[in-house]
Backbone as CSV, one residue per row, in Angstrom:
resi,resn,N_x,N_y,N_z,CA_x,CA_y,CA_z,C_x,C_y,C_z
1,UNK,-8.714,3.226,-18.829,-8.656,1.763,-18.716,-8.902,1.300,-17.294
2,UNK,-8.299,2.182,-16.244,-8.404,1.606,-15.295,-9.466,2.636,-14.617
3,UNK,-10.389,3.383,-15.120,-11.740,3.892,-14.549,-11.327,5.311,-13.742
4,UNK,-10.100,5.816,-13.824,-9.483,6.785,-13.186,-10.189,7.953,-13.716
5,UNK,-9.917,9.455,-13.159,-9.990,10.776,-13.822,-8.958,11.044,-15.018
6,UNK,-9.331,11.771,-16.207,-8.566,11.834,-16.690,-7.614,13.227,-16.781
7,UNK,-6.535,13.117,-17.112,-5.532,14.220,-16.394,-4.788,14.894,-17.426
8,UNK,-4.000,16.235,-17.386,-3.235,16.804,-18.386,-2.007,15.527,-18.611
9,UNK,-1.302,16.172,-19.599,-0.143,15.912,-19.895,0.915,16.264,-19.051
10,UNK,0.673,16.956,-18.270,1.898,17.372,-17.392,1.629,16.563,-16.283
11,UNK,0.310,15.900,-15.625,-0.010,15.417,-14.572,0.357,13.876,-15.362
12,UNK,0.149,13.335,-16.511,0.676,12.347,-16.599,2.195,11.684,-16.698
13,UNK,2.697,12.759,-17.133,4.239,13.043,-16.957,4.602,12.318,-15.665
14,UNK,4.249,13.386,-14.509,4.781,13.264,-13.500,4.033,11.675,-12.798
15,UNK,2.664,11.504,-13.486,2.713,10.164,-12.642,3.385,8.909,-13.217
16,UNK,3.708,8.837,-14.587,4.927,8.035,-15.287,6.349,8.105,-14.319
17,UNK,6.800,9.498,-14.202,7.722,9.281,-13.314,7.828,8.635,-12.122
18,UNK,6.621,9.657,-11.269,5.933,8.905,-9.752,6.602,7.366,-10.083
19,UNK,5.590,6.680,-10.504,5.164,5.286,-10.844,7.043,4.698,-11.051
20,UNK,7.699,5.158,-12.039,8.972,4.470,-11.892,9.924,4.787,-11.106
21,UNK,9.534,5.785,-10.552,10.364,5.837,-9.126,10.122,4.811,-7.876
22,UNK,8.572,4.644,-7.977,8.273,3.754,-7.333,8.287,2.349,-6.987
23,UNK,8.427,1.928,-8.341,8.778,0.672,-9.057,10.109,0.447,-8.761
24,UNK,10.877,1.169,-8.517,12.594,1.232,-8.643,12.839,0.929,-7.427
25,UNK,12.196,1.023,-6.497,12.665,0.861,-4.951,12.758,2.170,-4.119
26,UNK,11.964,3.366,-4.855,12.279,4.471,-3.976,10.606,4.926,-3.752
27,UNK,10.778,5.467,-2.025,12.042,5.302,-1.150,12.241,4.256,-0.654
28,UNK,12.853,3.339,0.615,13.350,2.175,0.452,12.496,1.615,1.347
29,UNK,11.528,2.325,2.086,10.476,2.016,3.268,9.207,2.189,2.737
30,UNK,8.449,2.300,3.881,7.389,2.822,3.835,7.004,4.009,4.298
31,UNK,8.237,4.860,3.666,7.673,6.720,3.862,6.887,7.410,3.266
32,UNK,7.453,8.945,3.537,6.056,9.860,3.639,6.612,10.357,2.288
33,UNK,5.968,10.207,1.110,6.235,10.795,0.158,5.723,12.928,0.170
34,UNK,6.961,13.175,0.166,6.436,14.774,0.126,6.684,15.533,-0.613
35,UNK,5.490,15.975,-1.670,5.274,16.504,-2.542,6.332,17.493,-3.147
36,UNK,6.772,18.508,-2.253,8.171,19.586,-2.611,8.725,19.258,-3.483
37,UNK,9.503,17.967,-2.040,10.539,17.180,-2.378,10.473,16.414,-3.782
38,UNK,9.183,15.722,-3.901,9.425,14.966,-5.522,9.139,15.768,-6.643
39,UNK,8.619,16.980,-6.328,8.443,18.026,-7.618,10.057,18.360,-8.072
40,UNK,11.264,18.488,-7.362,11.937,19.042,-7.407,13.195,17.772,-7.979
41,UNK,13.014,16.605,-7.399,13.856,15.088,-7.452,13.143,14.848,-9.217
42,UNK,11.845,14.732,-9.420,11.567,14.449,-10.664,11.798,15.237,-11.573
43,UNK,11.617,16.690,-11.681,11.895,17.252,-12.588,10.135,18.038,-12.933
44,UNK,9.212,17.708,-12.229,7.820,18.149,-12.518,7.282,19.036,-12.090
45,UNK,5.932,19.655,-12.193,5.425,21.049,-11.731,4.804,19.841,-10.239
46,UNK,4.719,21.085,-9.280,4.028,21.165,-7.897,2.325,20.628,-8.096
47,UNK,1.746,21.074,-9.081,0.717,20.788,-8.933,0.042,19.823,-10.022
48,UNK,0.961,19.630,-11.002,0.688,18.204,-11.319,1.713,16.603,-10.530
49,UNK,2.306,17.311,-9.751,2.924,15.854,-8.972,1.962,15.647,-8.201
50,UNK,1.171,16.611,-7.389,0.142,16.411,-5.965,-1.407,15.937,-7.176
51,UNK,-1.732,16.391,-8.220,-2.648,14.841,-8.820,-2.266,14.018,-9.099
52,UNK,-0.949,13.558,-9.294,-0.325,12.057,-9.572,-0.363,11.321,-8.456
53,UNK,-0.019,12.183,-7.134,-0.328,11.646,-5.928,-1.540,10.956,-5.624
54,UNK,-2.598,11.743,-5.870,-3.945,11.278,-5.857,-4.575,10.521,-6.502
55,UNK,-3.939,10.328,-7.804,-4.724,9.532,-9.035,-4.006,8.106,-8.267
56,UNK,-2.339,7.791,-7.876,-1.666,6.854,-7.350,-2.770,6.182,-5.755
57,UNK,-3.181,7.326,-5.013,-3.638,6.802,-3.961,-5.322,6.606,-4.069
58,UNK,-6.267,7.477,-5.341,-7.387,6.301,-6.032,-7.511,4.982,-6.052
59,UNK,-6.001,4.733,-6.995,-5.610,3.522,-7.364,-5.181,2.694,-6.187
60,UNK,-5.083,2.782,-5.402,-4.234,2.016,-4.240,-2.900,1.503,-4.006
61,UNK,-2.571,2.268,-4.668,-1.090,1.731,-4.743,-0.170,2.981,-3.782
62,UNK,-0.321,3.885,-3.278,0.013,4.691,-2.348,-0.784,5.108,-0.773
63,UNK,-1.231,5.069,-0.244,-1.933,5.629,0.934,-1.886,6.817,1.416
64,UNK,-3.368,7.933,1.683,-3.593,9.143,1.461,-4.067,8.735,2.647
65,UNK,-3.168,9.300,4.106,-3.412,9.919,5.249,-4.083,11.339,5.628
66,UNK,-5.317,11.581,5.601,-5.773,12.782,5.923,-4.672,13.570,7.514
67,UNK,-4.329,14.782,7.183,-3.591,15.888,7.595,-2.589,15.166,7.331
68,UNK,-1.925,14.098,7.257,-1.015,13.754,7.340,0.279,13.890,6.113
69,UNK,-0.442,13.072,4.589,0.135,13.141,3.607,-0.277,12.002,2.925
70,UNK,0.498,11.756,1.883,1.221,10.540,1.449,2.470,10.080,1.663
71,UNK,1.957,8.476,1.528,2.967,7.469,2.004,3.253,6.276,0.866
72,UNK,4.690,6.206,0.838,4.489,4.999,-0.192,4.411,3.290,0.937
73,UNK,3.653,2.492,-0.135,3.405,1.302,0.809,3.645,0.188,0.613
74,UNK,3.940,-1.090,1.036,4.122,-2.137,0.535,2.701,-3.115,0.023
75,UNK,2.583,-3.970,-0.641,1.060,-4.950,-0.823,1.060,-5.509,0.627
76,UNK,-0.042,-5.990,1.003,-0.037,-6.626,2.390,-0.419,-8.162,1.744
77,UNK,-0.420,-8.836,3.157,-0.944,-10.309,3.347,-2.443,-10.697,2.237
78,UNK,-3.546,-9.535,2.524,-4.472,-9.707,2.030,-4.447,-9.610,0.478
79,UNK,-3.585,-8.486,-0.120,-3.279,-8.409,-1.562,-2.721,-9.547,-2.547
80,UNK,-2.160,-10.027,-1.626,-1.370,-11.000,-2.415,-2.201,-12.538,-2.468
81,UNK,-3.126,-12.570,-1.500,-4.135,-13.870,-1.622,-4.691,-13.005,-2.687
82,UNK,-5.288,-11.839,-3.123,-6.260,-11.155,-3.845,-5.707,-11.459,-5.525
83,UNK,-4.382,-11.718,-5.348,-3.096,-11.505,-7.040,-3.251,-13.157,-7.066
84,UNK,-3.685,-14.145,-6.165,-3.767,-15.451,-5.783,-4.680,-15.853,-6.877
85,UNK,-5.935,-15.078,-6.228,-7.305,-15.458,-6.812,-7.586,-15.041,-8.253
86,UNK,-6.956,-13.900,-8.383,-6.831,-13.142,-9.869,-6.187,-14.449,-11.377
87,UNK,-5.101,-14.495,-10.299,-4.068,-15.506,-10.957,-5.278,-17.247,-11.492
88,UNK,-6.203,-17.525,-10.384,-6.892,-18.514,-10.473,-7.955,-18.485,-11.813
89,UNK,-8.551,-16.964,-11.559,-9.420,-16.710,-12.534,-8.929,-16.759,-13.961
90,UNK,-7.675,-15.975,-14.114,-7.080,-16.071,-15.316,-6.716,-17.165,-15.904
91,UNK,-6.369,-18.492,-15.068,-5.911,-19.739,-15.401,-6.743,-20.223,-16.535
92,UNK,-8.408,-20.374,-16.406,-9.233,-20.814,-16.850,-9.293,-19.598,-18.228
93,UNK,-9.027,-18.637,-18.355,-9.501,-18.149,-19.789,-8.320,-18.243,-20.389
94,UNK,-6.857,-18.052,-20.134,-5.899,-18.344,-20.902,-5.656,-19.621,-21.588
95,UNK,-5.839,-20.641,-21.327,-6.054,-22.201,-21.120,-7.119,-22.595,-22.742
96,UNK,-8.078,-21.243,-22.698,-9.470,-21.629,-23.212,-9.118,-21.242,-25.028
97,UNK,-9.472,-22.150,-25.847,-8.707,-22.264,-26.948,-9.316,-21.016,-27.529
98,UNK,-9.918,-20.129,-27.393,-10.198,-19.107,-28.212,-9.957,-17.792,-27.642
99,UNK,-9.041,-18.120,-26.205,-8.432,-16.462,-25.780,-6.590,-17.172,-26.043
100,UNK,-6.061,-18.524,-26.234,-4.609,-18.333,-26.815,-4.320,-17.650,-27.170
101,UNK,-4.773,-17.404,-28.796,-4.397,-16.392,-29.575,-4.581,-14.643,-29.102
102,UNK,-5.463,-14.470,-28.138,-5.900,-13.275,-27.843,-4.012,-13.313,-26.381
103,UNK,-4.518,-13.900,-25.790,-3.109,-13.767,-24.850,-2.224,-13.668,-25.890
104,UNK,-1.626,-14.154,-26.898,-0.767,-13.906,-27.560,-0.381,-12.099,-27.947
105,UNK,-1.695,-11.390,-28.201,-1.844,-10.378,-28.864,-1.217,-8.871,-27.407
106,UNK,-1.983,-9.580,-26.282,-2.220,-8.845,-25.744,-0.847,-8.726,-24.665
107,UNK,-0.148,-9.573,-24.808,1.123,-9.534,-23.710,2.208,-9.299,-24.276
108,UNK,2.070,-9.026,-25.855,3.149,-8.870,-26.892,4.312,-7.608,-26.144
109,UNK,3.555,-7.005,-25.832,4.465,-5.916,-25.027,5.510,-5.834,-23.724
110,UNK,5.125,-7.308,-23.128,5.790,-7.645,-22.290,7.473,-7.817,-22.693
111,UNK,7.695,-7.947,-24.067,9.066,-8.160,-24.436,9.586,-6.943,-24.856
112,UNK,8.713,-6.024,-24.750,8.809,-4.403,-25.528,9.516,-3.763,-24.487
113,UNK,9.346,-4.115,-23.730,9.787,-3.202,-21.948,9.817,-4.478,-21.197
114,UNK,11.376,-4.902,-21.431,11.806,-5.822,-20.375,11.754,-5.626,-18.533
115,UNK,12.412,-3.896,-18.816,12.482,-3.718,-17.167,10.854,-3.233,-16.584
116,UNK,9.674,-3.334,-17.570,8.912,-3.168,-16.927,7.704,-4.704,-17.391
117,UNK,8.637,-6.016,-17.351,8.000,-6.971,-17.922,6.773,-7.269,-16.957
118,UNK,6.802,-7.882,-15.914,6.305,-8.115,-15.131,5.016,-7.676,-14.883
119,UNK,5.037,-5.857,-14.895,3.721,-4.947,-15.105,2.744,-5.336,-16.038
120,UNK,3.632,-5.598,-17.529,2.775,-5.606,-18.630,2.210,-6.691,-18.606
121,UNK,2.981,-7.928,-18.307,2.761,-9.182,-18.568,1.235,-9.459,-17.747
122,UNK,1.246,-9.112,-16.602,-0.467,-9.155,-15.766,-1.477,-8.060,-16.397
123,UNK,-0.458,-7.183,-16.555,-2.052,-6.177,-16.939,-2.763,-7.051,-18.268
124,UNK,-1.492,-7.063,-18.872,-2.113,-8.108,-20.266,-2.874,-8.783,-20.099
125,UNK,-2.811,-9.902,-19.560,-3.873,-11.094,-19.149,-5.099,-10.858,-18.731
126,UNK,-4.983,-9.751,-17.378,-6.062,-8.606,-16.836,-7.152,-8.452,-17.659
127,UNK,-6.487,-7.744,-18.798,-7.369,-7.142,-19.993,-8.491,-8.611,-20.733
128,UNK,-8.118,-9.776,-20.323,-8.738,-11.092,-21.011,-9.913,-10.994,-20.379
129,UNK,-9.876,-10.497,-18.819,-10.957,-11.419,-17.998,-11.899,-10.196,-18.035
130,UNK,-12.380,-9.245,-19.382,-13.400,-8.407,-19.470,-14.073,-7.732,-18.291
131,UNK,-13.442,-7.637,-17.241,-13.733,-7.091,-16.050,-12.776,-5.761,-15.476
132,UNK,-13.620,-5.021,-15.272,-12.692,-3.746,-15.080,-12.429,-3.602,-13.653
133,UNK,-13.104,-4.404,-12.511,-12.430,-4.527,-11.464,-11.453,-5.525,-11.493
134,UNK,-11.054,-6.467,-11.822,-10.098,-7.771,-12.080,-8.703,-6.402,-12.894
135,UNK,-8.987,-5.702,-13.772,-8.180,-4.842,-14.579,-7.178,-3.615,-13.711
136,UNK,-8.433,-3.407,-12.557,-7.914,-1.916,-11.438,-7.161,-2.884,-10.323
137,UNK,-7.413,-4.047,-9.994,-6.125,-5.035,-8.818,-5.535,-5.339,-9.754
138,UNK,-5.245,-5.638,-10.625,-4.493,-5.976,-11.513,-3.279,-4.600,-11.647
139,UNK,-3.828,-3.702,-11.783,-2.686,-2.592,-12.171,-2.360,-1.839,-10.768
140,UNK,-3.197,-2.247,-9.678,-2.484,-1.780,-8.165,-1.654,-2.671,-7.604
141,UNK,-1.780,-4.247,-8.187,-1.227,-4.799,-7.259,0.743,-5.236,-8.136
142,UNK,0.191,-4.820,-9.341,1.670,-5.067,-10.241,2.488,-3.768,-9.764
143,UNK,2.190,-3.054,-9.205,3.011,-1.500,-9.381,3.539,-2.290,-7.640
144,UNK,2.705,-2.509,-6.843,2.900,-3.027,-5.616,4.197,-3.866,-5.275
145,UNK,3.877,-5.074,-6.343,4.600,-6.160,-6.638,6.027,-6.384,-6.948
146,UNK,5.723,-5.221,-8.315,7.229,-4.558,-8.850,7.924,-3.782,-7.750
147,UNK,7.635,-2.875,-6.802,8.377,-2.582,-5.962,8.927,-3.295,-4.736
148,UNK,7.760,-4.037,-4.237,8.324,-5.166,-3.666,9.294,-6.177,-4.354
149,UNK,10.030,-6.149,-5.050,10.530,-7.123,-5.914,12.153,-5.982,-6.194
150,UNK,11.937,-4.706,-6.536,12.685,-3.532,-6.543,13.659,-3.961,-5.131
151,UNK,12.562,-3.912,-4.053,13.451,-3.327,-2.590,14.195,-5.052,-2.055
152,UNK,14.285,-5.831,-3.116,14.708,-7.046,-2.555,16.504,-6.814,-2.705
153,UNK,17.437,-7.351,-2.066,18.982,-7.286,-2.088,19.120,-8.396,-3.360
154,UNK,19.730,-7.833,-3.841,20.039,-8.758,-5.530,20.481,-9.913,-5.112
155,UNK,21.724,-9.777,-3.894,22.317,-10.633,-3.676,21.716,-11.840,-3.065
156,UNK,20.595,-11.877,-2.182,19.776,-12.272,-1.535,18.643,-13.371,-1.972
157,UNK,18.375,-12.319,-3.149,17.199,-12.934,-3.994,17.334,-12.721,-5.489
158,UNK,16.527,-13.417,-6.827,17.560,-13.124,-8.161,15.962,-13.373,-8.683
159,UNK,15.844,-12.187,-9.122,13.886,-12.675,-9.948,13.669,-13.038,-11.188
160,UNK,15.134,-13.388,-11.660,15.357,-13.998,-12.890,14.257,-14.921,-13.250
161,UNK,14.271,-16.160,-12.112,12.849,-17.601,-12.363,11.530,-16.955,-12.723
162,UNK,11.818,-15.584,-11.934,9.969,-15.462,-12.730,9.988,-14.853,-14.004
163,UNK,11.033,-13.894,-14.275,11.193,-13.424,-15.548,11.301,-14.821,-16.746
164,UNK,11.899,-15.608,-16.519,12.242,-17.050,-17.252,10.515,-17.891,-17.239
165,UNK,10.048,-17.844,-16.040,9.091,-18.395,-16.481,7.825,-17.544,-17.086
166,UNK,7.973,-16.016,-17.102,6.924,-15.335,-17.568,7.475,-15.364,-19.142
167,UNK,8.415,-15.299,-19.684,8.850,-15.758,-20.822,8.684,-16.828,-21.379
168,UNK,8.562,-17.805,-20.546,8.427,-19.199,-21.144,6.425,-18.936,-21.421
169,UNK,5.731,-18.449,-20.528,4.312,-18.219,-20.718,4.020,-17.289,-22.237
170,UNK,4.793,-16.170,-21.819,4.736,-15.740,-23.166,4.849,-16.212,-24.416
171,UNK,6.027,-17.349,-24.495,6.653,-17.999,-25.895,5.238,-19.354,-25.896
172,UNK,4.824,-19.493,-24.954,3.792,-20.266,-25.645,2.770,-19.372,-26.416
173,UNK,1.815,-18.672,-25.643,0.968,-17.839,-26.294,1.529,-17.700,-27.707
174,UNK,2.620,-17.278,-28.053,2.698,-16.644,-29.652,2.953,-17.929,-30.205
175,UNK,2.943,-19.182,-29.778,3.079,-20.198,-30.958,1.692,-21.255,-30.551
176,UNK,1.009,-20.529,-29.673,-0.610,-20.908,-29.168,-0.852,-22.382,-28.640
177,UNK,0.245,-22.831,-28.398,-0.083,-23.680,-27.335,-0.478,-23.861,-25.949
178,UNK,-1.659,-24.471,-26.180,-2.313,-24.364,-24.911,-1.755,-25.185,-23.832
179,UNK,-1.276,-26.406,-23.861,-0.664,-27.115,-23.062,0.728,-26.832,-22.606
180,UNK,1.560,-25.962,-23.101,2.776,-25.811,-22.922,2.144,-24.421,-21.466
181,UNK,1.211,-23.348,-22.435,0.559,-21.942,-21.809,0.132,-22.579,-20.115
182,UNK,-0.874,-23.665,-20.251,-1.230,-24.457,-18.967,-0.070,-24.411,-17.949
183,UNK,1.137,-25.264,-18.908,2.178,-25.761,-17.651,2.711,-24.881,-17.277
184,UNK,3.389,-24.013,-17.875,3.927,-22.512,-17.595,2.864,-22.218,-16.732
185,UNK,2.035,-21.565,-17.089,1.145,-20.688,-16.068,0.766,-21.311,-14.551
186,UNK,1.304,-22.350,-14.034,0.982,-23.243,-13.050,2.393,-23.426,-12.386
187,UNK,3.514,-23.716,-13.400,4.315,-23.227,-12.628,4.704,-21.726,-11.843
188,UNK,4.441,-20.443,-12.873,4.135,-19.540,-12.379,3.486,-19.200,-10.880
189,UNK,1.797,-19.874,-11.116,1.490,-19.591,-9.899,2.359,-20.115,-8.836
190,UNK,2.643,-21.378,-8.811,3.227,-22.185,-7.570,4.358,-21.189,-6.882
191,UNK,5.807,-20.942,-8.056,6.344,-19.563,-7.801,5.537,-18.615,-6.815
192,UNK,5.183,-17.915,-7.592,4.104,-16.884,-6.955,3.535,-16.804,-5.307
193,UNK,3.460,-18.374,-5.143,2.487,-18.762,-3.836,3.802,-18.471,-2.817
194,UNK,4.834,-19.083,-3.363,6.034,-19.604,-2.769,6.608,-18.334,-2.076
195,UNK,7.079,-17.827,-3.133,8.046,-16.541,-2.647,7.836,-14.942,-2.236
196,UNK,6.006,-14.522,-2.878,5.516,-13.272,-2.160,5.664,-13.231,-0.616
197,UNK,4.888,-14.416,-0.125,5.018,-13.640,1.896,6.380,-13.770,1.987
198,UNK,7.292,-14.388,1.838,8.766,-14.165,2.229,9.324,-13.403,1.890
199,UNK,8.635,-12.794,0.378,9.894,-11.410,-0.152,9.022,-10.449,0.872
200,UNK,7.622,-10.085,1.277,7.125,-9.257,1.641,7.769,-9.082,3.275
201,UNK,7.638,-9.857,4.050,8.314,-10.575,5.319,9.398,-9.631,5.376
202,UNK,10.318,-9.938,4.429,12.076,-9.940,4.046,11.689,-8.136,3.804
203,UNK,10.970,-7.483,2.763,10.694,-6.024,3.228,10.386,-5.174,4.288
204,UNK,9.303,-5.883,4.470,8.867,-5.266,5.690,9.858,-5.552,7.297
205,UNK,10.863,-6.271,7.338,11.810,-6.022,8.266,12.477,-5.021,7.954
206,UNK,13.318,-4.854,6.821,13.954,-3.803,6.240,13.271,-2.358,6.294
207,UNK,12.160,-2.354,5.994,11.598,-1.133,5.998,11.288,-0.313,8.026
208,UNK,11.190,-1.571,8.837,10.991,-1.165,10.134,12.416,-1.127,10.623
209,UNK,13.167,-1.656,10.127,14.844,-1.708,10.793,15.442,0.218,10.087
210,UNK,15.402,0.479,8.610,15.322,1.752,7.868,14.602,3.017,8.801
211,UNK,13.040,2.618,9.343,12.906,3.307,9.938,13.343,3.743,11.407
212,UNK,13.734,2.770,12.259,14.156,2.863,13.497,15.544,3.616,13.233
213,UNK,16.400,3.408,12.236,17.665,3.818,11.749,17.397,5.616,12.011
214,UNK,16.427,5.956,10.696,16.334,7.583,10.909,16.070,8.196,12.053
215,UNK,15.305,7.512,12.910,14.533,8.155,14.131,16.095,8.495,15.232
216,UNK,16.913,7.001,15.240,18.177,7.273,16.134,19.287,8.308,15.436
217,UNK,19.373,8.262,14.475,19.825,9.378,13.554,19.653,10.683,13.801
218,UNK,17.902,10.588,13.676,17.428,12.233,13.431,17.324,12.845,15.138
């Protein structure tokens, strides 16, 4: 779907895991993911975690430092204008009275896997705009997103509003209203515009304060 190599069962294993470890908030920076170490934390073979690595840093959602390693990373400034424009494109075919019913079909899963709503709910839409590059930012920048959203302090921040309003988008689609789908999806974006650079901001201090921590530590 997303134009990748295709891989054993044991390499997909471990990048299912990869992927919700990642999603979860681990690790809590922007470290060096090392291979050993997550063969042994996940439960997977050595040499299908190091292609999950690779299939992850294809995709862009990890960064593959030559001699160096892998690193897990946050979305930057530029990604999130990129989830901006995505978001723009999609406006216009969801809206359009003969993909309603198709959004309906295709985001159904978003209620299937609550804790991974968010993922499904874009890739879904993704899948409308018949484009398989719109489909590959689409599934780098939700894995991105979701972790940025992971490493936020509960107390701090509550991502309930977007879950509420990606629900409210959803409950239109299945009863195919387009005008209700419109307003939702607009409030969405506005959300969206609002609170990425500040949650990203709000990480990326954390992640340079985390790192200065180990260095006086180590």
């Amino acid at each position: 779907m997303f134009d990748v190599p295709v891989h054993s069962s044991k390499t997909s294993t471990a990048y299912d895991r990869l992927t919700r470890m990642l999603m979860a908030g681990e690790p809590r920076g922007e470290e060096r993911l090392i291979p050993s170490d997550l063969s042994r934390h996940l439960n997977v073979g050595l040499t299908p975690l190091r292609e999950a690595l690779i299939r992850l840093a294809i995709e862009g959602v990890i960064e593959q430092v030559p001699g160096c390693g892998f690193f897990a990373t946050l979305p930057n400034y530029g990604e999130l204008s990129d989830l901006n424009t995505i978001l723009d494109l999609l406006f216009g075919k969801i809206v359009d009275d003969r993909n309603i019913s198709l959004c309906n079909m295709v985001v159904h899963e978003a209620h299937a896997s609550p804790n991974r709503r968010f993922q499904w709910f874009y890739n879904g839409l993704a899948s409308i705009s018949d484009s398989a590059h719109v489909m590959r930012l689409s599934h780098c920048y939700t894995l991105k997103i979701g972790r940025l959203l992971a490493l936020q302090d509960s107390h701090a921040f509550d991502a309930s509003e977007l879950m509420v309003e990606i629900d409210r988008c959803i409950s239109a689609f299945s009863t195919e209203d387009r005008l209700e789908a419109s307003e939702a999806f607009v409030s969405h974006r506005r959300t969206m515009r609002a609170i990425l650079p500040h949650l990203l901001l709000t990480a990326q201090t954390r992640s340079r304060r985390h790192r200065e921590s180990l260095q006086v530590n180590g």
